CSV table of C-alpha atoms in Angstrom, one decimal:
chain,number,residue,atom,x,y,z
A,1,ASP,CA,0.0,0.0,0.0
A,2,ALA,CA,1.1,3.5,-0.8
A,3,GLY,CA,2.0,5.4,2.4
A,4,ILE,CA,-0.8,7.9,2.3
A,5,THR,CA,-2.9,8.9,5.3
A,6,GLN,CA,-5.8,11.3,5.6
A,7,SER,CA,-7.1,13.1,8.6
A,8,PRO,CA,-9.7,13.2,9.9
A,9,ARG,CA,-11.4,10.2,8.4
A,10,HIS,CA,-14.8,11.5,9.4
A,11,LYS,CA,-16.0,15.0,10.2
A,12,VAL,CA,-19.4,16.6,10.7
A,13,THR,CA,-19.5,20.4,10.6
A,14,GLU,CA,-22.0,23.2,10.3
A,15,THR,CA,-22.6,25.4,7.4
A,16,GLY,CA,-20.3,28.5,7.4
A,17,THR,CA,-17.6,27.0,9.4
A,18,PRO,CA,-14.0,26.6,8.1
A,19,VAL,CA,-12.7,23.0,7.7
A,20,THR,CA,-9.2,21.7,6.9
A,21,LEU,CA,-8.5,18.2,5.7
A,22,ARG,CA,-4.9,16.9,5.8
A,23,CYS,CA,-3.1,14.5,3.5
A,24,HIS,CA,0.2,13.0,4.5
A,25,GLN,CA,2.5,10.9,2.3
A,26,THR,CA,5.7,9.0,3.1
A,27,GLU,CA,6.6,8.2,-0.6
A,28,ASN,CA,8.2,11.5,-1.5
A,29,HIS,CA,6.1,11.8,-4.6
A,30,ARG,CA,6.2,15.2,-6.2
A,31,TYR,CA,2.5,15.4,-7.2
A,32,MET,CA,-0.4,15.4,-4.8
A,33,TYR,CA,-4.1,15.8,-5.6
A,34,TRP,CA,-7.4,16.4,-3.9
A,35,TYR,CA,-10.6,14.8,-5.4
A,36,ARG,CA,-14.2,14.6,-4.3
A,37,GLN,CA,-16.4,11.6,-4.8
A,38,ASP,CA,-20.2,12.0,-5.1
A,39,PRO,CA,-22.9,9.5,-6.2
A,40,GLY,CA,-23.4,9.7,-10.0
A,41,HIS,CA,-20.1,11.4,-10.6
A,42,GLY,CA,-16.7,10.0,-11.1
A,43,LEU,CA,-13.9,11.3,-8.9
A,44,ARG,CA,-13.5,15.0,-9.7
A,45,LEU,CA,-10.3,16.9,-9.3
A,46,ILE,CA,-10.4,19.9,-6.9
A,47,HIS,CA,-6.8,21.1,-6.8
A,48,TYR,CA,-3.4,19.6,-7.2
A,49,SER,CA,0.2,20.4,-6.3
A,50,TYR,CA,3.4,19.8,-8.3
A,51,GLY,CA,5.8,20.8,-5.5
A,52,VAL,CA,6.2,22.8,-2.3
A,53,LYS,CA,4.1,26.0,-2.6
A,54,ASP,CA,3.2,25.0,-6.2
A,55,THR,CA,-0.5,24.4,-6.8
A,56,ASP,CA,-3.1,24.6,-9.5
A,57,LYS,CA,-6.9,24.3,-9.9
A,58,GLY,CA,-8.8,21.4,-11.0
A,59,GLU,CA,-12.3,21.2,-12.5
A,60,VAL,CA,-14.3,21.8,-9.3
A,61,SER,CA,-12.0,24.2,-7.3
A,62,ASP,CA,-14.6,26.9,-6.3
A,63,GLY,CA,-15.0,27.1,-2.6
A,64,TYR,CA,-11.7,25.3,-1.9
A,65,SER,CA,-8.2,26.4,-1.3
A,66,VAL,CA,-5.0,24.3,-0.8
A,67,SER,CA,-1.6,24.7,0.7
A,68,ARG,CA,1.6,22.6,0.5
A,69,SER,CA,4.4,23.8,2.8
A,70,LYS,CA,6.2,20.5,2.9
A,71,THR,CA,6.6,17.7,0.3
A,72,GLU,CA,4.8,15.3,2.5
A,73,ASP,CA,1.7,17.3,3.4
A,74,PHE,CA,-1.1,18.7,1.3
A,75,LEU,CA,-4.0,20.6,3.0
A,76,LEU,CA,-7.4,21.2,1.7
A,77,THR,CA,-9.4,24.1,3.2
A,78,LEU,CA,-13.1,24.9,2.9
A,79,GLU,CA,-13.1,28.5,4.1
A,80,SER,CA,-16.9,28.5,4.7
A,81,ALA,CA,-18.4,25.1,4.3
A,82,THR,CA,-21.7,24.6,2.5
A,83,SER,CA,-24.0,21.7,2.3
A,84,SER,CA,-23.0,21.1,-1.4
A,85,GLN,CA,-19.5,20.3,-0.1
A,86,THR,CA,-20.8,17.2,1.7
A,87,SER,CA,-18.8,14.5,0.0
A,88,VAL,CA,-16.0,12.0,0.4
A,89,TYR,CA,-12.6,13.6,-0.2
A,90,PHE,CA,-9.7,11.6,-1.5
A,91,CYS,CA,-6.0,12.5,-1.6
A,92,ALA,CA,-3.8,11.0,-4.3
A,93,ILE,CA,-0.1,11.1,-5.1
A,94,SER,CA,1.9,10.4,-8.2
A,95,LEU,CA,5.5,10.8,-9.5
A,96,GLY,CA,4.3,13.0,-12.3
A,97,LEU,CA,1.1,14.2,-14.1
A,98,ASP,CA,1.4,11.5,-16.7
A,99,TYR,CA,1.9,8.7,-14.1
A,100,GLU,CA,-0.5,6.5,-12.3
A,101,GLN,CA,-2.0,7.9,-9.1
A,102,TYR,CA,-2.3,6.2,-5.7
A,103,PHE,CA,-5.1,7.1,-3.4
A,104,GLY,CA,-5.5,7.6,0.4
A,105,PRO,CA,-8.3,6.1,2.4
A,106,GLY,CA,-10.6,9.1,2.2
A,107,THR,CA,-12.3,11.6,4.5
A,108,ARG,CA,-16.1,11.6,4.8
A,109,LEU,CA,-17.3,15.2,5.4
A,110,THR,CA,-20.8,16.1,6.2
A,111,VAL,CA,-21.9,19.7,6.3
A,112,THR,CA,-25.2,20.2,8.2
B,1,GLY,CA,-15.4,18.0,-17.7
B,2,GLN,CA,-14.7,15.0,-19.8
B,3,GLN,CA,-17.3,12.3,-20.0
B,4,LEU,CA,-16.1,8.8,-19.5
B,5,ASN,CA,-18.9,6.3,-19.9
B,6,GLN,CA,-18.6,3.0,-18.1
B,7,SER,CA,-20.7,0.1,-18.7
B,8,PRO,CA,-22.4,-1.8,-17.4
B,9,GLN,CA,-23.3,0.3,-14.3
B,10,SER,CA,-23.8,-2.9,-12.3
B,11,MET,CA,-23.3,-6.6,-12.7
B,12,PHE,CA,-24.5,-9.6,-10.7
B,13,ILE,CA,-22.6,-12.8,-11.6
B,14,GLN,CA,-22.1,-16.3,-10.3
B,15,GLU,CA,-18.8,-17.2,-8.7
B,16,GLY,CA,-16.5,-18.7,-11.3
B,17,GLU,CA,-17.9,-16.6,-14.2
B,18,ASP,CA,-15.8,-14.3,-16.3
B,19,VAL,CA,-16.6,-10.5,-16.3
B,20,SER,CA,-16.2,-7.9,-18.9
B,21,MET,CA,-16.6,-4.1,-18.5
B,22,ASN,CA,-15.6,-1.2,-20.6
B,23,CYS,CA,-15.0,2.5,-20.6
B,24,THR,CA,-15.6,4.8,-23.6
B,25,SER,CA,-15.2,8.4,-24.5
B,26,SER,CA,-15.6,10.7,-27.4
B,27,SER,CA,-12.1,12.1,-26.9
B,28,ILE,CA,-8.7,10.5,-27.5
B,29,PHE,CA,-6.8,9.4,-24.4
B,30,ASN,CA,-3.1,8.6,-24.0
B,31,THR,CA,-3.3,6.8,-20.7
B,32,TRP,CA,-5.9,4.5,-19.2
B,33,LEU,CA,-6.0,3.4,-15.5
B,34,TRP,CA,-8.3,0.8,-13.9
B,35,TYR,CA,-9.0,1.0,-10.2
B,36,LYS,CA,-11.1,-1.1,-7.7
B,37,GLN,CA,-12.8,0.5,-4.7
B,38,ASP,CA,-14.1,-1.4,-1.7
B,39,PRO,CA,-16.7,0.3,0.6
B,40,GLY,CA,-15.2,2.9,2.9
B,41,GLU,CA,-11.8,2.7,1.3
B,42,GLY,CA,-9.9,4.5,-1.4
B,43,PRO,CA,-9.5,3.3,-5.0
B,44,VAL,CA,-6.7,0.8,-5.5
B,45,LEU,CA,-4.8,0.8,-8.8
B,46,LEU,CA,-5.2,-2.5,-10.7
B,47,ILE,CA,-3.7,-1.9,-14.1
B,48,ALA,CA,-2.1,1.0,-16.0
B,49,LEU,CA,-2.1,1.2,-19.9
B,50,TYR,CA,0.1,3.6,-21.8
B,51,LYS,CA,-0.1,2.6,-25.5
B,52,ALA,CA,-2.9,2.0,-28.0
B,53,GLY,CA,-3.5,-1.7,-28.4
B,54,GLU,CA,-1.6,-2.6,-25.2
B,55,LEU,CA,-2.9,-5.6,-23.4
B,56,THR,CA,-1.8,-6.0,-19.8
B,57,SER,CA,-2.6,-8.6,-17.2
B,58,ASN,CA,-2.5,-8.6,-13.4
B,59,GLY,CA,-3.4,-12.1,-12.1
B,60,ARG,CA,-6.9,-12.9,-13.2
B,61,LEU,CA,-7.4,-9.3,-14.5
B,62,THR,CA,-6.7,-8.3,-18.1
B,63,ALA,CA,-7.1,-4.8,-19.5
B,64,GLN,CA,-6.7,-3.5,-23.0
B,65,PHE,CA,-6.1,0.0,-24.4
B,66,GLY,CA,-8.5,0.3,-27.3
B,67,ILE,CA,-6.9,0.8,-30.8
B,68,THR,CA,-9.0,3.9,-31.4
B,69,ARG,CA,-7.6,5.4,-28.1
B,70,LYS,CA,-11.2,6.2,-27.1
B,71,ASP,CA,-11.9,3.1,-25.1
B,72,SER,CA,-10.5,0.6,-22.7
B,73,PHE,CA,-11.7,-2.8,-21.5
B,74,LEU,CA,-11.3,-4.8,-18.2
B,75,ASN,CA,-11.8,-8.5,-18.0
B,76,ILE,CA,-11.8,-10.6,-14.8
B,77,SER,CA,-11.6,-14.3,-15.2
B,78,ALA,CA,-13.0,-17.0,-12.9
B,79,SER,CA,-14.6,-14.4,-10.5
B,80,ILE,CA,-14.3,-15.0,-6.7
B,81,PRO,CA,-16.3,-13.4,-3.9
B,82,SER,CA,-13.4,-10.9,-3.1
B,83,ASP,CA,-13.8,-9.4,-6.5
B,84,VAL,CA,-16.9,-7.6,-5.2
B,85,GLY,CA,-16.5,-3.9,-5.4
B,86,ILE,CA,-16.7,-0.9,-7.7
B,87,TYR,CA,-14.4,-0.7,-10.7
B,88,PHE,CA,-13.4,2.7,-12.1
B,89,CYS,CA,-11.6,3.6,-15.2
B,90,ALA,CA,-9.6,6.8,-15.5
B,91,GLY,CA,-8.2,8.4,-18.7
B,92,GLN,CA,-5.8,11.1,-19.4
B,93,LEU,CA,-6.5,13.2,-22.5
B,94,GLY,CA,-4.2,13.0,-25.5
B,95,HIS,CA,-2.0,15.8,-24.5
B,96,THR,CA,0.5,15.0,-21.8
B,97,GLY,CA,0.2,17.0,-18.6
B,98,ASN,CA,-3.5,16.9,-18.5
B,99,GLN,CA,-5.5,15.7,-15.5
B,100,PHE,CA,-7.1,12.3,-15.3
B,101,TYR,CA,-10.8,12.0,-15.7
B,102,PHE,CA,-12.7,9.2,-13.9
B,103,GLY,CA,-15.7,7.1,-14.9
B,104,THR,CA,-18.7,6.6,-12.7
B,105,GLY,CA,-17.9,3.0,-12.0
B,106,THR,CA,-19.2,-0.5,-12.5
B,107,SER,CA,-20.5,-2.2,-9.4
B,108,LEU,CA,-19.7,-5.9,-9.3
B,109,THR,CA,-21.6,-8.4,-7.1
B,110,VAL,CA,-20.4,-12.0,-7.1
B,111,ILE,CA,-22.9,-14.6,-5.9
B,112,PRO,CA,-21.2,-17.6,-4.2
């Protein structure tokens, strides 16, 4: 198994509150990604990082921000959570954009 | 975002039967990935395909990169109960450096 952990694994929060999800890897992979998974949709890319302090937007980035201050950690922040952000969030890592991605165990977020 | 159509959406088969599923798109892809996801866990990479026409096996699993580069197929031979789960395809568009897009999954149930 790829050395990827996500925390927390489950979180319930109220609308309007800030939330930060953490992804930690021990593989020293350059690229890290945040996806959300919703019924009826495939995994959809929120943001990705190609190095420390280097990030870019994915197809569903509105309402999310990310930060990467160390190679091993990639944080996803919901500045003001909304019910539409209730989802399962997955972190992934890869050696490069053209390489296969390995996923973490996921964080189930519920916004009430 | 890109549409990746996976079929069938769900399958119910007897243990020991072979399984076939596919993923199609209207766009040309240069990489195809196949994943399996168990409930409450992250997707696990099964097979990666990088060349049109490529046929790759991983145990009882065989995947093919379609010659048109718009589709991919996954076959499972002699299914067993632990094959139960959701199988996802992911494709990277024909230009390197593009993100991966994911299908909505095929749910497989194996009846002992």
